[in-house]
mmCIF file of C-alpha atoms and ligand atoms in Angstrom:
data_model
loop_
_atom_site.group_PDB
_atom_site.id
_atom_site.type_symbol
_atom_site.label_atom_id
_atom_site.label_comp_id
_atom_site.label_asym_id
_atom_site.label_seq_id
_atom_site.Cartn_x
_atom_site.Cartn_y
_atom_site.Cartn_z
ATOM 1 C CA LEU A 1 -19.529 78.810 119.853
ATOM 2 C CA GLN A 2 -17.873 78.192 123.193
ATOM 3 C CA LYS A 3 -21.036 78.117 125.259
ATOM 4 C CA ALA A 4 -22.875 75.748 122.914
ATOM 5 C CA ALA A 5 -19.844 73.487 122.625
ATOM 6 C CA LEU A 6 -19.373 73.324 126.390
ATOM 7 C CA GLU A 7 -22.986 72.344 126.861
ATOM 8 C CA GLU A 8 -22.709 69.674 124.193
ATOM 9 C CA ILE A 9 -19.588 68.221 125.847
ATOM 10 C CA ALA A 10 -21.131 68.215 129.302
ATOM 11 C CA SER A 11 -24.140 66.276 128.037
ATOM 12 C CA ALA A 12 -22.277 63.706 125.866
ATOM 13 C CA ALA A 13 -23.969 60.369 126.634
ATOM 14 C CA ASP A 14 -20.922 58.106 126.529
ATOM 15 C CA GLN A 15 -17.244 57.857 125.615
ATOM 16 C CA ALA A 16 -18.059 57.241 121.920
ATOM 17 C CA ALA A 17 -20.226 60.364 121.692
ATOM 18 C CA LEU A 18 -17.549 62.310 123.493
ATOM 19 C CA GLN A 19 -14.908 61.101 121.035
ATOM 20 C CA ALA A 20 -17.088 62.082 118.034
ATOM 21 C CA LEU A 21 -17.540 65.512 119.534
ATOM 22 C CA ARG A 22 -13.804 65.861 120.057
ATOM 23 C CA VAL A 23 -13.209 65.099 116.358
ATOM 24 C CA LYS A 24 -15.876 67.592 115.328
ATOM 25 C CA LEU A 25 -14.482 70.412 117.505
ATOM 26 C CA LEU A 26 -10.757 69.815 117.865
ATOM 27 C CA GLY A 27 -9.957 67.317 115.068
ATOM 28 C CA LYS A 28 -7.930 68.113 111.946
ATOM 29 C CA LYS A 29 -11.065 69.189 110.127
ATOM 30 C CA GLY A 30 -12.679 70.449 113.299
ATOM 31 C CA VAL A 31 -14.336 73.796 113.872
ATOM 32 C CA LEU A 32 -11.595 75.188 116.036
ATOM 33 C CA THR A 33 -8.816 74.017 113.737
ATOM 34 C CA ALA A 34 -10.542 75.810 110.861
ATOM 35 C CA GLN A 35 -10.611 78.971 112.935
ATOM 36 C CA LEU A 36 -6.904 78.667 113.738
ATOM 37 C CA LYS A 37 -6.168 78.210 110.050
ATOM 38 C CA GLY A 38 -8.252 81.264 109.258
ATOM 39 C CA LEU A 39 -5.949 83.424 111.425
ATOM 40 C CA GLY A 40 -3.418 83.750 108.600
ATOM 41 C CA ALA A 41 -5.784 85.913 106.617
ATOM 42 C CA LEU A 42 -6.057 88.515 109.401
ATOM 43 C CA SER A 43 -3.906 91.572 110.069
ATOM 44 C CA ALA A 44 -1.131 91.195 112.623
ATOM 45 C CA GLU A 45 -3.060 93.073 115.273
ATOM 46 C CA ALA A 46 -6.332 91.202 114.728
ATOM 47 C CA ARG A 47 -4.467 87.888 114.523
ATOM 48 C CA LYS A 48 -2.998 88.458 117.970
ATOM 49 C CA THR A 49 -6.284 89.138 119.796
ATOM 50 C CA ARG A 50 -8.246 86.598 117.770
ATOM 51 C CA GLY A 51 -5.506 83.968 118.198
ATOM 52 C CA ALA A 52 -5.515 84.432 121.962
ATOM 53 C CA ALA A 53 -9.289 84.067 122.030
ATOM 54 C CA VAL A 54 -9.236 80.894 119.940
ATOM 55 C CA ASN A 55 -6.536 79.379 122.144
ATOM 56 C CA GLU A 56 -8.516 80.301 125.234
ATOM 57 C CA THR A 57 -11.547 78.521 123.771
ATOM 58 C CA LYS A 58 -9.401 75.492 122.923
ATOM 59 C CA ARG A 59 -8.151 75.219 126.539
ATOM 60 C CA ALA A 60 -11.680 75.546 127.843
ATOM 61 C CA LEU A 61 -12.874 72.785 125.531
ATOM 62 C CA GLU A 62 -9.957 70.514 126.456
ATOM 63 C CA ALA A 63 -10.755 70.972 130.140
ATOM 64 C CA ALA A 64 -14.430 70.236 129.481
ATOM 65 C CA PHE A 65 -13.552 67.069 127.584
ATOM 66 C CA ALA A 66 -11.324 65.845 130.423
ATOM 67 C CA ALA A 67 -13.977 66.578 133.020
ATOM 68 C CA ARG A 68 -16.689 64.806 131.043
ATOM 69 C CA ARG A 69 -14.472 61.790 130.369
ATOM 70 C CA GLU A 70 -13.753 61.418 134.048
ATOM 71 C CA ALA A 71 -17.407 61.784 134.944
ATOM 72 C CA LEU A 72 -18.375 59.108 132.409
ATOM 73 C CA GLU A 73 -15.706 56.766 133.787
ATOM 74 C CA ARG A 74 -16.963 57.253 137.313
ATOM 75 C CA GLU A 75 -20.526 56.512 136.235
ATOM 76 C CA ALA A 76 -19.436 53.352 134.391
ATOM 77 C CA LEU A 77 -17.563 52.124 137.462
ATOM 78 C CA ALA A 78 -20.530 52.819 139.701
ATOM 79 C CA ARG A 79 -22.821 50.905 137.342
ATOM 80 C CA GLN A 80 -20.395 47.970 137.213
ATOM 81 C CA LEU A 81 -20.089 47.818 140.987
ATOM 82 C CA LEU A 82 -23.835 47.802 141.289
ATOM 83 C CA SER A 83 -24.400 45.053 138.705
ATOM 84 C CA GLU A 84 -21.612 42.816 139.981
ATOM 85 C CA ARG A 85 -22.441 43.175 143.636
ATOM 86 C CA LEU A 86 -22.089 39.976 145.694
ATOM 87 C CA ASP A 87 -24.448 39.088 148.465
ATOM 88 C CA VAL A 88 -21.955 37.791 150.991
ATOM 89 C CA THR A 89 -24.774 36.768 153.316
ATOM 90 C CA LEU A 90 -26.049 34.040 150.939
ATOM 91 C CA PRO A 91 -25.411 30.515 152.316
ATOM 92 C CA GLY A 92 -22.586 28.615 150.515
ATOM 93 C CA VAL A 93 -22.916 25.539 148.320
ATOM 94 C CA ALA A 94 -21.919 22.343 150.136
ATOM 95 C CA PHE A 95 -19.465 20.327 147.995
ATOM 96 C CA PRO A 96 -19.466 16.546 148.478
ATOM 97 C CA VAL A 97 -16.356 15.464 150.371
ATOM 98 C CA GLY A 98 -14.434 12.312 149.508
ATOM 99 C CA GLY A 99 -12.580 10.099 151.922
ATOM 100 C CA LEU A 100 -10.185 7.203 152.129
ATOM 101 C CA HIS A 101 -11.456 3.704 151.473
ATOM 102 C CA LEU A 102 -11.750 1.429 154.474
ATOM 103 C CA LEU A 103 -8.986 -0.843 153.131
ATOM 104 C CA THR A 104 -6.671 2.101 152.485
ATOM 105 C CA ARG A 105 -7.077 3.200 156.076
ATOM 106 C CA LEU A 106 -6.530 -0.330 157.337
ATOM 107 C CA THR A 107 -3.346 -0.546 155.245
ATOM 108 C CA HIS A 108 -2.069 2.746 156.688
ATOM 109 C CA ARG A 109 -2.797 1.523 160.185
ATOM 110 C CA LEU A 110 -0.948 -1.759 159.630
ATOM 111 C CA LEU A 111 2.034 0.013 158.049
ATOM 112 C CA ASP A 112 2.194 2.345 161.055
ATOM 113 C CA VAL A 113 2.353 -0.679 163.349
ATOM 114 C CA PHE A 114 5.141 -2.319 161.326
ATOM 115 C CA ARG A 115 7.120 0.896 160.917
ATOM 116 C CA SER A 116 7.029 1.307 164.684
ATOM 117 C CA LEU A 117 8.513 -2.211 164.913
ATOM 118 C CA GLY A 118 11.372 -1.163 162.622
ATOM 119 C CA TYR A 119 10.154 -2.648 159.319
ATOM 120 C CA ASP A 120 10.917 -1.199 155.893
ATOM 121 C CA VAL A 121 7.964 -0.898 153.463
ATOM 122 C CA ALA A 122 8.263 -2.240 149.895
ATOM 123 C CA VAL A 123 5.940 -2.578 146.915
ATOM 124 C CA GLY A 124 6.114 -4.698 143.776
ATOM 125 C CA PRO A 125 4.317 -4.841 140.412
ATOM 126 C CA GLU A 126 0.851 -6.343 140.039
ATOM 127 C CA LEU A 127 1.798 -7.739 136.619
ATOM 128 C CA GLU A 128 4.354 -10.430 137.437
ATOM 129 C CA THR A 129 6.344 -13.204 135.853
ATOM 130 C CA ASP A 130 6.076 -16.904 136.620
ATOM 131 C CA ASP A 131 9.621 -16.683 137.996
ATOM 132 C CA TYR A 132 8.831 -14.255 140.786
ATOM 133 C CA ASN A 133 5.293 -15.404 141.540
ATOM 134 C CA PHE A 134 6.047 -19.164 141.489
ATOM 135 C CA ARG A 135 9.388 -20.610 140.401
ATOM 136 C CA MET A 136 11.731 -18.678 142.733
ATOM 137 C CA LEU A 137 9.258 -19.301 145.558
ATOM 138 C CA ASN A 138 9.895 -23.017 145.187
ATOM 139 C CA PHE A 139 6.753 -23.896 143.276
ATOM 140 C CA PRO A 140 8.075 -26.646 140.976
ATOM 141 C CA ASP A 141 6.807 -26.570 137.375
ATOM 142 C CA GLU A 142 3.456 -28.315 136.987
ATOM 143 C CA HIS A 143 3.227 -28.664 140.744
ATOM 144 C CA PRO A 144 -0.362 -28.967 142.029
ATOM 145 C CA ALA A 145 0.284 -26.148 144.526
ATOM 146 C CA ARG A 146 0.098 -23.764 141.540
ATOM 147 C CA ASP A 147 -3.509 -24.761 140.988
ATOM 148 C CA THR A 148 -4.459 -23.504 144.450
ATOM 149 C CA GLN A 149 -3.638 -20.009 143.236
ATOM 150 C CA ASP A 150 -6.072 -19.859 140.268
ATOM 151 C CA THR A 151 -3.864 -17.679 138.105
ATOM 152 C CA PHE A 152 -4.932 -15.017 135.572
ATOM 153 C CA TRP A 153 -2.430 -15.350 132.706
ATOM 154 C CA THR A 154 -1.754 -12.683 130.084
ATOM 155 C CA GLU A 155 -1.244 -13.510 126.419
ATOM 156 C CA ASP A 156 2.496 -12.876 126.637
ATOM 157 C CA GLY A 157 2.930 -15.479 129.377
ATOM 158 C CA ARG A 158 3.006 -13.098 132.295
ATOM 159 C CA LEU A 159 0.415 -13.162 135.093
ATOM 160 C CA LEU A 160 -1.424 -11.032 137.622
ATOM 161 C CA ARG A 161 0.310 -11.822 140.892
ATOM 162 C CA THR A 162 -1.700 -14.270 142.985
ATOM 163 C CA HIS A 163 -0.116 -13.189 146.269
ATOM 164 C CA THR A 164 2.308 -10.567 147.623
ATOM 165 C CA SER A 165 5.045 -13.184 148.162
ATOM 166 C CA PRO A 166 6.859 -12.289 144.875
ATOM 167 C CA VAL A 167 7.787 -8.999 146.571
ATOM 168 C CA GLN A 168 9.876 -11.149 148.956
ATOM 169 C CA VAL A 169 11.974 -12.330 146.016
ATOM 170 C CA ARG A 170 12.308 -8.866 144.504
ATOM 171 C CA TYR A 171 13.304 -7.356 147.843
ATOM 172 C CA MET A 172 15.886 -10.054 148.562
ATOM 173 C CA LEU A 173 17.479 -9.586 145.135
ATOM 174 C CA ALA A 174 17.773 -5.831 145.739
ATOM 175 C CA HIS A 175 18.976 -5.844 149.375
ATOM 176 C CA ARG A 176 21.442 -7.597 151.657
ATOM 177 C CA PRO A 177 20.345 -9.126 154.981
ATOM 178 C CA PRO A 178 19.701 -8.507 157.789
ATOM 179 C CA PHE A 179 16.398 -6.707 157.182
ATOM 180 C CA LYS A 180 12.735 -6.561 158.123
ATOM 181 C CA VAL A 181 10.238 -5.561 155.458
ATOM 182 C CA VAL A 182 6.490 -5.490 154.833
ATOM 183 C CA ALA A 183 4.801 -5.309 151.425
ATOM 184 C CA PRO A 184 1.118 -4.417 151.039
ATOM 185 C CA GLY A 185 -0.702 -4.727 147.736
ATOM 186 C CA ARG A 186 -3.400 -5.986 145.411
ATOM 187 C CA VAL A 187 -3.500 -9.604 144.311
ATOM 188 C CA PHE A 188 -5.679 -11.438 141.795
ATOM 189 C CA ARG A 189 -7.153 -14.907 141.581
ATOM 190 C CA ASN A 190 -9.363 -16.414 138.925
ATOM 191 C CA GLU A 191 -11.862 -17.994 141.253
ATOM 192 C CA ALA A 192 -15.604 -18.114 141.729
ATOM 193 C CA VAL A 193 -16.627 -14.936 143.551
ATOM 194 C CA ASP A 194 -18.740 -15.419 146.678
ATOM 195 C CA VAL A 195 -19.300 -13.960 150.141
ATOM 196 C CA THR A 196 -15.695 -14.578 151.206
ATOM 197 C CA HIS A 197 -13.887 -14.754 147.839
ATOM 198 C CA GLU A 198 -13.117 -11.900 145.463
ATOM 199 C CA ALA A 199 -11.111 -12.069 142.214
ATOM 200 C CA MET A 200 -9.131 -9.031 143.415
ATOM 201 C CA PHE A 201 -8.191 -8.587 147.038
ATOM 202 C CA HIS A 202 -5.336 -7.275 149.213
ATOM 203 C CA GLN A 203 -2.564 -8.937 151.138
ATOM 204 C CA LEU A 204 0.131 -7.762 153.487
ATOM 205 C CA GLU A 205 3.409 -9.643 153.329
ATOM 206 C CA ALA A 206 6.169 -9.591 155.950
ATOM 207 C CA LEU A 207 9.713 -10.902 155.569
ATOM 208 C CA VAL A 208 12.502 -10.918 158.166
ATOM 209 C CA VAL A 209 15.951 -12.276 157.311
ATOM 210 C CA GLY A 210 19.099 -12.402 159.413
ATOM 211 C CA GLU A 211 21.759 -14.665 160.839
ATOM 212 C CA ARG A 212 19.754 -16.363 163.556
ATOM 213 C CA VAL A 213 16.102 -15.539 162.912
ATOM 214 C CA THR A 214 13.909 -18.197 164.525
ATOM 215 C CA MET A 215 10.339 -19.419 164.675
ATOM 216 C CA ALA A 216 10.130 -17.748 168.103
ATOM 217 C CA ASP A 217 10.937 -14.401 166.414
ATOM 218 C CA MET A 218 8.122 -15.059 163.946
ATOM 219 C CA HIS A 219 5.688 -15.788 166.730
ATOM 220 C CA GLY A 220 6.841 -12.628 168.520
ATOM 221 C CA ALA A 221 6.330 -10.479 165.405
ATOM 222 C CA ILE A 222 2.833 -11.821 164.785
ATOM 223 C CA LEU A 223 2.016 -11.329 168.463
ATOM 224 C CA SER A 224 3.265 -7.699 168.455
ATOM 225 C CA MET A 225 1.182 -6.923 165.404
ATOM 226 C CA ALA A 226 -1.900 -8.609 166.879
ATOM 227 C CA ARG A 227 -1.507 -6.736 170.180
ATOM 228 C CA ALA A 228 -1.060 -3.407 168.430
ATOM 229 C CA LEU A 229 -4.249 -4.065 166.479
ATOM 230 C CA PHE A 230 -6.426 -5.800 169.056
ATOM 231 C CA GLY A 231 -5.048 -4.888 172.473
ATOM 232 C CA PRO A 232 -2.428 -6.077 174.975
ATOM 233 C CA GLU A 233 -4.218 -9.293 176.032
ATOM 234 C CA THR A 234 -4.338 -10.713 172.484
ATOM 235 C CA LYS A 235 -2.927 -14.230 171.953
ATOM 236 C CA THR A 236 -1.911 -15.900 168.676
ATOM 237 C CA ARG A 237 -2.108 -19.484 167.462
ATOM 238 C CA LEU A 238 -0.145 -21.375 164.784
ATOM 239 C CA GLN A 239 -1.398 -24.530 163.066
ATOM 240 C CA PRO A 240 0.779 -26.532 160.667
ATOM 241 C CA THR A 241 0.013 -26.227 156.974
ATOM 242 C CA PHE A 242 1.833 -26.317 153.633
ATOM 243 C CA PHE A 243 3.205 -23.527 151.441
ATOM 244 C CA PRO A 244 6.052 -24.381 149.016
ATOM 245 C CA PHE A 245 8.126 -21.347 150.041
ATOM 246 C CA VAL A 246 8.226 -22.018 153.804
ATOM 247 C CA GLU A 247 9.269 -24.942 155.954
ATOM 248 C CA PRO A 248 7.756 -25.448 158.407
ATOM 249 C CA GLY A 249 4.625 -23.634 157.327
ATOM 250 C CA ALA A 250 1.653 -22.609 159.426
ATOM 251 C CA GLU A 251 -1.651 -20.834 159.435
ATOM 252 C CA PHE A 252 -1.885 -18.135 162.073
ATOM 253 C CA ALA A 253 -4.885 -16.931 163.978
ATOM 254 C CA VAL A 254 -5.288 -14.189 166.573
ATOM 255 C CA TRP A 255 -7.507 -14.207 169.618
ATOM 256 C CA TRP A 256 -9.651 -11.134 169.738
ATOM 257 C CA THR A 257 -12.882 -9.889 171.202
ATOM 258 C CA ASN A 258 -15.510 -9.609 168.509
ATOM 259 C CA PRO A 259 -17.105 -6.193 169.151
ATOM 260 C CA ARG A 260 -20.436 -7.360 167.768
ATOM 261 C CA THR A 261 -20.817 -10.337 170.079
ATOM 262 C CA GLY A 262 -18.555 -9.150 172.898
ATOM 263 C CA ARG A 263 -17.038 -12.654 172.944
ATOM 264 C CA GLY A 264 -13.456 -13.784 172.397
ATOM 265 C CA GLU A 265 -12.770 -15.912 169.323
ATOM 266 C CA TRP A 266 -9.984 -17.066 166.977
ATOM 267 C CA LEU A 267 -9.588 -15.056 163.799
ATOM 268 C CA GLU A 268 -7.740 -16.907 161.008
ATOM 269 C CA LEU A 269 -5.599 -14.330 159.239
ATOM 270 C CA GLY A 270 -3.192 -16.000 156.810
ATOM 271 C CA GLY A 271 -0.085 -18.084 156.265
ATOM 272 C CA CYS A 272 3.398 -17.972 157.730
ATOM 273 C CA GLY A 273 6.566 -20.009 158.159
ATOM 274 C CA MET A 274 10.348 -20.170 158.029
ATOM 275 C CA VAL A 275 11.715 -19.214 154.601
ATOM 276 C CA HIS A 276 12.472 -22.406 152.618
ATOM 277 C CA PRO A 277 16.213 -23.005 151.853
ATOM 278 C CA ASN A 278 15.364 -23.262 148.141
ATOM 279 C CA VAL A 279 14.052 -19.675 148.196
ATOM 280 C CA PHE A 280 17.314 -18.435 149.728
ATOM 281 C CA LYS A 281 19.199 -20.459 147.119
ATOM 282 C CA ALA A 282 17.197 -18.834 144.304
ATOM 283 C CA VAL A 283 18.265 -15.334 145.434
ATOM 284 C CA GLY A 284 21.847 -16.325 146.300
ATOM 285 C CA TYR A 285 21.611 -15.972 150.098
ATOM 286 C CA GLU A 286 23.843 -18.151 152.337
ATOM 287 C CA ASN A 287 24.092 -18.645 156.096
ATOM 288 C CA VAL A 288 20.863 -16.830 156.912
ATOM 289 C CA THR A 289 17.473 -17.824 158.209
ATOM 290 C CA GLY A 290 14.211 -15.950 158.040
ATOM 291 C CA PHE A 291 10.493 -15.999 158.422
ATOM 292 C CA ALA A 292 7.621 -14.707 156.315
ATOM 293 C CA PHE A 293 3.920 -14.245 156.738
ATOM 294 C CA GLY A 294 1.102 -12.954 154.591
ATOM 295 C CA PHE A 295 -2.570 -12.352 155.181
ATOM 296 C CA GLY A 296 -5.706 -11.040 153.514
ATOM 297 C CA LEU A 297 -6.798 -7.515 154.455
ATOM 298 C CA GLU A 298 -10.413 -8.037 153.424
ATOM 299 C CA ARG A 299 -10.649 -10.882 155.914
ATOM 300 C CA LEU A 300 -9.333 -8.619 158.652
ATOM 301 C CA ALA A 301 -11.590 -5.710 157.643
ATOM 302 C CA MET A 302 -14.711 -7.872 157.405
ATOM 303 C CA VAL A 303 -14.329 -9.136 160.911
ATOM 304 C CA SER A 304 -13.072 -5.855 162.422
ATOM 305 C CA TYR A 305 -15.809 -3.687 160.917
ATOM 306 C CA GLY A 306 -18.598 -6.226 160.635
ATOM 307 C CA VAL A 307 -18.754 -6.217 156.821
ATOM 308 C CA PRO A 308 -20.814 -9.324 155.932
ATOM 309 C CA ASP A 309 -19.809 -9.727 152.259
ATOM 310 C CA VAL A 310 -16.365 -9.231 150.679
ATOM 311 C CA ARG A 311 -18.030 -7.922 147.501
ATOM 312 C CA TYR A 312 -19.153 -4.759 149.326
ATOM 313 C CA PHE A 313 -15.570 -3.473 149.297
ATOM 314 C CA PHE A 314 -15.303 -2.920 145.545
ATOM 315 C CA ASN A 315 -18.769 -2.639 144.019
ATOM 316 C CA GLY A 316 -18.682 1.139 144.525
ATOM 317 C CA ASP A 317 -21.966 1.296 146.455
ATOM 318 C CA LEU A 318 -21.919 4.799 147.934
ATOM 319 C CA ARG A 319 -24.089 3.732 150.854
ATOM 320 C CA VAL A 320 -21.347 1.351 151.952
ATOM 321 C CA LEU A 321 -18.498 3.729 151.141
ATOM 322 C CA ARG A 322 -20.126 6.573 153.100
ATOM 323 C CA GLN A 323 -20.693 4.328 156.075
ATOM 324 C CA PHE A 324 -16.979 3.563 156.352
ATOM 325 C CA ARG A 325 -15.643 6.890 155.140
ATOM 326 C CA GLY A 326 -12.739 8.039 157.244
ATOM 327 C CA PRO A 327 -10.717 11.237 157.410
ATOM 328 C CA LEU A 328 -8.320 11.868 154.538
HETATM 329 C C1 LIG B 1 -0.888 -17.028 150.460
HETATM 330 O O1 LIG B 1 -1.274 -16.277 149.553
HETATM 331 C C2 LIG B 1 0.554 -17.012 150.909
HETATM 332 N N1 LIG B 1 1.342 -16.200 150.008
HETATM 333 C C3 LIG B 1 0.656 -16.486 152.342
HETATM 334 C C4 LIG B 1 2.003 -16.721 152.953
HETATM 335 C C5 LIG B 1 2.964 -15.708 152.947
HETATM 336 C C6 LIG B 1 2.327 -17.947 153.557
HETATM 337 C C7 LIG B 1 4.194 -15.908 153.517
HETATM 338 C C8 LIG B 1 3.576 -18.153 154.108
HETATM 339 C C9 LIG B 1 4.502 -17.133 154.094
HETATM 340 P P1 LIG B 1 -3.272 -18.033 150.929
HETATM 341 O O2 LIG B 1 -3.524 -18.497 149.557
HETATM 342 O O3 LIG B 1 -3.750 -18.894 152.053
HETATM 343 O O4 LIG B 1 -1.712 -17.815 151.186
HETATM 344 O O5 LIG B 1 -3.906 -16.584 151.088
HETATM 345 C C10 LIG B 1 -3.673 -15.789 152.232
HETATM 346 C C11 LIG B 1 -4.933 -15.056 152.690
HETATM 347 O O6 LIG B 1 -5.505 -14.336 151.624
HETATM 348 C C12 LIG B 1 -6.048 -15.980 153.152
HETATM 349 O O7 LIG B 1 -5.879 -16.335 154.489
HETATM 350 C C13 LIG B 1 -7.273 -15.103 152.991
HETATM 351 O O8 LIG B 1 -7.408 -14.232 154.108
HETATM 352 C C14 LIG B 1 -6.911 -14.260 151.808
HETATM 353 N N2 LIG B 1 -7.578 -14.737 150.580
HETATM 354 C C15 LIG B 1 -7.260 -15.793 149.821
HETATM 355 N N3 LIG B 1 -8.080 -15.905 148.765
HETATM 356 C C16 LIG B 1 -8.954 -14.864 148.841
HETATM 357 C C17 LIG B 1 -10.049 -14.383 148.006
HETATM 358 N N4 LIG B 1 -10.388 -14.976 146.875
HETATM 359 N N5 LIG B 1 -10.721 -13.268 148.401
HETATM 360 C C18 LIG B 1 -10.372 -12.626 149.544
HETATM 361 N N6 LIG B 1 -9.345 -13.020 150.348
HETATM 362 C C19 LIG B 1 -8.640 -14.123 150.004
#
């Protein structure tokens, strides 16, 4: 029995076969168990020698089972290692890499400049109320100046902000002067889209309020920004214009060297002026003066990077996006 059983165990094909064999030989109804049970019928002397022999066989079988199980496990592992082998010399798959949008990078650059000049950075909601976008900025009701802003209204009487100037009001209500703050963000205007006009674009607003803030301070701030962006020789120019929330109001331009032509030229950036007394009144400020300015980032980016059409910024054309892709 022992020799045949040992051979059978050693050649069991897998764990299942081995288990079946174990039941057949050592199980409750197994061959060896039957033999052990049969011992009772023997004489004391015979039972002793026979019992020892059966137990010896049982130990031998147990050892054989253990050895075979281990061998099968080793084989299975070897097979698995072989089938799941990785070829580490294969070239990798190149994943497409994203990047920051040109306007995002320009915004970061501008914020860096203003932070270095000691400005706080604030943001406001894109969905605004008439109060913040117009009324508290000294746009009288039904005033024609509102029409210049081509407003998108919502059904509940709110609006998509037409400029970043409402952030001025929100900031003044939440802080006490003196302060310097800039506010970048998206703005929306319901106007015919063309090469230089989008329905959604970006502005950067600046507001400085204190006890004796002057027009000279405003000129200095615009000059510092222009020089940080375009170099130490850069000049700035102010030309009178009208905005309800400033008095006097001006358009500002910076002198820069156009890298495409190599020639110096004026670049109109946006509006500026001394904060109108009615705006201070609306937020409850007394005995302070201040200046504000705001300009369009697309305008700046178009000229700086030679982008010929404002619509390229947001139509998602990967050829354009890749061309201006910067580091994250
Ligand atoms: C304003 O929006 C004022 N809030 C700026 C201001 C702030 C004046 C603080 C005084 C004090 P304006 O409507 O001119 O002003 O717009 C400012 C800039 O936004 C423009 O110079 C232009 O660069 C840009 N811009 C205006 N409309 C569009 C448009 N449809 N698409 C792209 N850029 C535009």
